[in-house]
Amino acid sequence: MKRNLFLMTALCLFNLLSAAEIPEEILKPQYNSPIWSSVTPAFGIYKKPLYAGPFFCGKKIGAAKKTAGDKIAFRKETVLEEKAVSNAWLQYFSDSGTMSATLNGIALPRCGNPSYPEFCNVTDKVKAGTNELSFTVDKCDANVTAELFVRYADGTFSRVSTDDTFACSIDGSSWLPVEASEVVRPLSDENFNRAYFPYFDMTRAQSHFIQGAVQPVVANAGETIRLLFDFQGPIPRQAFPATLSIRAKASGNLIWDEKVIFTTEDLVITGQDKWQLCAKYTMPLYVDSADAVIRLEANEFFTTDGTPAVADFTLKRIDVDPKFAEKSDVEVRQTANGPQFFRNGKPFFALWGGV
């Protein structure tokens, strides 16, 4: 009934306004007014700091002369030392378009997001002597940034970065010099819920992930536990962000993930070139029971062989949040200002539709 009354009132007002004579000077725009007031821009500049972590050491490369075409290719032949390779990793991205890569003719994963460079293990694709590295982007005006890191069995390493020694081609037959310029860093914290790693500094990688554990091994939702993760390699010297994720062990389904910050107070030296992450962490509250795996991801946790930092544990659901375990006694009392809700003898204000 109230709705119908509202519609009738609105209709009457519309009819009255339609019937009224509105002065022509109001309807006609006054573009030729002798007085024009100054205006102030009503917009703000969104500022965000650039990513300050480790990043690509080389240059971004593009065509020195812009020409028409639907794609552009880059390539370079590089010579690796004649000795055993321990591991090799390739990181790459383009500032626009979708990028494909090949190493010695072997296709690698495509990269289509400049904020999240592709990162892949190419240990089984490199060889001693001459290696050919090539990239193709489906936009001819795109710029490419890449880095090949090769660590040898004797501990030394080679790094091949994009620079002016690469060549480019629009038609795939004639190869021309490239233009090399400084790499533009992305914005920091691209994703608020997860730590952001647009580049992995392989010179700081851990030699081995030794083991991971959760104490207690059976943890209730909402309980504060202790993370014990052991590594062999360089110990971090300052606070750093990491992504902590929890997945069901059987299915691999994601249960929870978030960004956490670890400080030097969470790190303990356990031996020569060995250290342990020993940190407290509060389990998420509203999750189901599961045999689970907790995983830590950070530049500081990355290992040369790519072994993830994980630990098994059992997660138990709780039916009642400890903060609300006390039974509430709710009543309505008549006060001088009218009816009032009381919980456990204390007044509170109830919201319509709220809890």
Coordinates of N, CA and C in Angstrom, one line a residue, residues 190-268:
E190 N 51.0 -5.8 -6.0 CA 50.0 -5.9 -7.1 C 48.8 -6.6 -6.7
N191 N 49.0 -7.6 -5.8 CA 47.9 -8.3 -5.2 C 48.0 -8.2 -3.7
F192 N 47.0 -7.6 -3.1 CA 47.1 -7.3 -1.6 C 47.1 -8.6 -0.8
N193 N 46.3 -9.6 -1.2 CA 46.2 -10.8 -0.4 C 47.4 -11.8 -0.5
R194 N 48.2 -11.6 -1.5 CA 49.3 -12.5 -1.7 C 50.6 -11.6 -1.9
A195 N 51.7 -12.2 -1.4 CA 53.0 -11.4 -1.6 C 53.3 -11.4 -3.1
Y196 N 53.9 -10.4 -3.6 CA 54.1 -10.1 -5.0 C 55.6 -10.4 -5.4
F197 N 55.8 -11.4 -6.3 CA 57.1 -11.7 -6.7 C 57.3 -11.7 -8.2
P198 N 57.6 -10.5 -8.7 CA 57.7 -10.4 -10.2 C 59.1 -10.8 -10.7
Y199 N 60.0 -11.2 -9.8 CA 61.3 -11.7 -10.2 C 61.9 -12.5 -9.0
F200 N 62.7 -13.5 -9.4 CA 63.4 -14.3 -8.4 C 64.9 -14.1 -8.6
D201 N 65.6 -13.6 -7.6 CA 67.0 -13.4 -7.6 C 67.7 -14.7 -7.3
M202 N 68.2 -15.4 -8.4 CA 68.8 -16.7 -8.2 C 70.1 -16.7 -7.5
T203 N 70.8 -15.5 -7.4 CA 72.0 -15.4 -6.7 C 71.8 -15.6 -5.2
R204 N 70.5 -15.3 -4.7 CA 70.2 -15.4 -3.3 C 69.4 -16.7 -3.0
A205 N 69.2 -17.6 -4.0 CA 68.4 -18.7 -3.7 C 69.0 -19.7 -2.7
Q206 N 68.2 -20.4 -2.0 CA 68.6 -21.4 -1.1 C 69.2 -22.6 -1.8
S207 N 70.2 -23.3 -1.2 CA 70.7 -24.5 -1.8 C 69.8 -25.6 -1.6
H208 N 69.1 -25.7 -0.4 CA 68.2 -26.8 -0.2 C 67.1 -26.4 0.8
F209 N 65.9 -26.9 0.6 CA 64.9 -26.9 1.6 C 65.0 -28.2 2.4
I210 N 65.4 -28.2 3.7 CA 65.7 -29.4 4.4 C 64.4 -30.1 4.9
Q211 N 63.6 -29.3 5.6 CA 62.3 -29.9 6.1 C 61.4 -28.8 6.7
G212 N 60.1 -29.2 6.8 CA 59.2 -28.3 7.4 C 58.3 -29.0 8.4
A213 N 57.8 -28.3 9.4 CA 57.0 -28.9 10.4 C 56.0 -27.8 11.0
V214 N 54.9 -28.3 11.5 CA 53.9 -27.5 12.2 C 53.8 -28.0 13.6
Q215 N 53.8 -27.2 14.6 CA 53.6 -27.6 16.0 C 52.5 -26.8 16.6
P216 N 51.4 -27.5 17.1 CA 51.3 -28.9 17.1 C 50.9 -29.4 15.7
V217 N 51.1 -30.7 15.5 CA 50.9 -31.3 14.1 C 49.4 -31.4 13.9
V218 N 48.6 -31.4 15.0 CA 47.1 -31.4 14.8 C 46.7 -30.0 15.4
A219 N 46.2 -29.1 14.6 CA 45.9 -27.8 15.0 C 44.4 -27.4 14.7
N220 N 43.8 -26.8 15.7 CA 42.5 -26.3 15.6 C 42.4 -25.0 14.8
A221 N 41.3 -24.8 14.1 CA 41.0 -23.6 13.5 C 41.1 -22.4 14.5
G222 N 41.7 -21.4 14.2 CA 41.9 -20.2 15.1 C 43.0 -20.4 16.1
E223 N 43.7 -21.5 16.1 CA 44.7 -21.8 17.1 C 46.0 -21.1 16.6
T224 N 46.9 -20.6 17.5 CA 48.2 -20.1 17.2 C 49.2 -21.3 17.2
I225 N 49.8 -21.5 16.1 CA 50.8 -22.6 15.9 C 52.2 -22.0 15.7
R226 N 53.2 -22.9 15.6 CA 54.5 -22.5 15.3 C 55.0 -23.2 14.0
L227 N 55.5 -22.4 13.1 CA 56.1 -22.9 11.9 C 57.6 -23.1 12.0
L228 N 58.0 -24.3 11.7 CA 59.4 -24.6 11.8 C 59.9 -25.1 10.4
F229 N 60.6 -24.3 9.7 CA 61.1 -24.6 8.3 C 62.6 -24.4 8.2
D230 N 63.3 -25.5 7.8 CA 64.7 -25.5 7.8 C 65.3 -25.4 6.4
F231 N 66.3 -24.5 6.2 CA 66.9 -24.3 4.9 C 68.4 -24.3 5.0
Q232 N 69.0 -24.6 3.9 CA 70.5 -24.5 3.7 C 70.7 -23.4 2.6
G233 N 71.4 -22.4 3.0 CA 71.7 -21.3 2.1 C 71.8 -20.0 2.9
P234 N 71.8 -18.8 2.1 CA 71.9 -17.5 2.8 C 70.7 -17.1 3.6
I235 N 71.0 -16.7 4.9 CA 69.9 -16.3 5.8 C 69.5 -14.9 5.4
P236 N 68.2 -14.6 5.4 CA 67.7 -13.2 5.1 C 68.2 -12.2 6.1
R237 N 68.5 -11.0 5.7 CA 69.0 -10.0 6.6 C 68.0 -8.9 7.0
Q238 N 66.8 -9.0 6.4 CA 65.8 -8.0 6.8 C 64.4 -8.7 6.6
A239 N 63.4 -7.9 7.1 CA 62.0 -8.4 7.0 C 61.6 -8.6 5.6
F240 N 60.7 -9.6 5.3 CA 60.3 -9.9 3.9 C 58.9 -10.4 3.9
P241 N 58.2 -10.2 2.8 CA 56.8 -10.7 2.7 C 56.8 -12.1 2.1
A242 N 55.8 -12.9 2.4 CA 55.7 -14.2 1.9 C 54.2 -14.6 1.8
T243 N 53.9 -15.5 0.9 CA 52.6 -16.0 0.8 C 52.5 -17.3 1.5
L244 N 51.5 -17.4 2.4 CA 51.3 -18.7 3.2 C 49.9 -19.2 2.6
S245 N 50.0 -20.5 2.1 CA 48.8 -21.1 1.6 C 48.6 -22.5 2.3
I246 N 47.3 -22.8 2.4 CA 46.9 -24.1 3.0 C 46.1 -24.8 2.0
R247 N 46.4 -26.1 1.6 CA 45.7 -26.9 0.7 C 45.3 -28.2 1.2
A248 N 44.2 -28.8 0.8 CA 43.9 -30.2 1.2 C 44.9 -31.1 0.6
K249 N 45.4 -32.0 1.4 CA 46.5 -32.9 0.9 C 46.0 -33.8 -0.2
A250 N 44.8 -34.4 0.0 CA 44.3 -35.3 -1.0 C 44.0 -34.7 -2.4
S251 N 43.2 -33.6 -2.3 CA 42.7 -33.0 -3.6 C 43.5 -31.9 -4.1
G252 N 44.3 -31.3 -3.2 CA 45.1 -30.1 -3.6 C 44.2 -28.8 -3.7
N253 N 43.0 -28.9 -3.3 CA 42.1 -27.7 -3.3 C 42.6 -26.7 -2.2
L254 N 42.5 -25.4 -2.6 CA 42.9 -24.3 -1.8 C 41.9 -24.1 -0.6
I255 N 42.4 -24.1 0.6 CA 41.6 -23.9 1.8 C 41.8 -22.4 2.2
W256 N 43.0 -21.9 2.2 CA 43.3 -20.6 2.7 C 44.6 -20.1 2.1
D257 N 44.7 -18.8 1.9 CA 46.0 -18.2 1.6 C 46.0 -16.7 2.0
E258 N 47.2 -16.2 2.3 CA 47.3 -14.8 2.7 C 48.7 -14.4 2.7
K259 N 48.9 -13.1 2.7 CA 50.3 -12.5 2.7 C 50.7 -12.3 4.2
V260 N 51.9 -12.8 4.5 CA 52.4 -12.6 5.9 C 53.8 -12.0 5.8
I261 N 54.2 -11.3 6.9 CA 55.5 -10.7 7.0 C 56.3 -11.4 8.0
F262 N 57.5 -11.9 7.6 CA 58.5 -12.5 8.6 C 59.6 -11.5 8.8
T263 N 60.1 -11.4 10.1 CA 61.2 -10.5 10.4 C 62.4 -11.3 10.8
T264 N 63.5 -10.7 11.0 CA 64.7 -11.4 11.4 C 64.6 -12.0 12.8
E265 N 63.6 -11.6 13.6 CA 63.4 -12.3 14.9 C 62.8 -13.6 14.7
D266 N 62.3 -13.9 13.5 CA 61.7 -15.3 13.2 C 62.8 -16.2 12.7
L267 N 64.0 -15.8 12.5 CA 65.0 -16.6 11.9 C 66.1 -17.0 12.9
V268 N 66.5 -18.3 12.9 CA 67.5 -18.8 13.8 C 68.6 -19.5 13.0

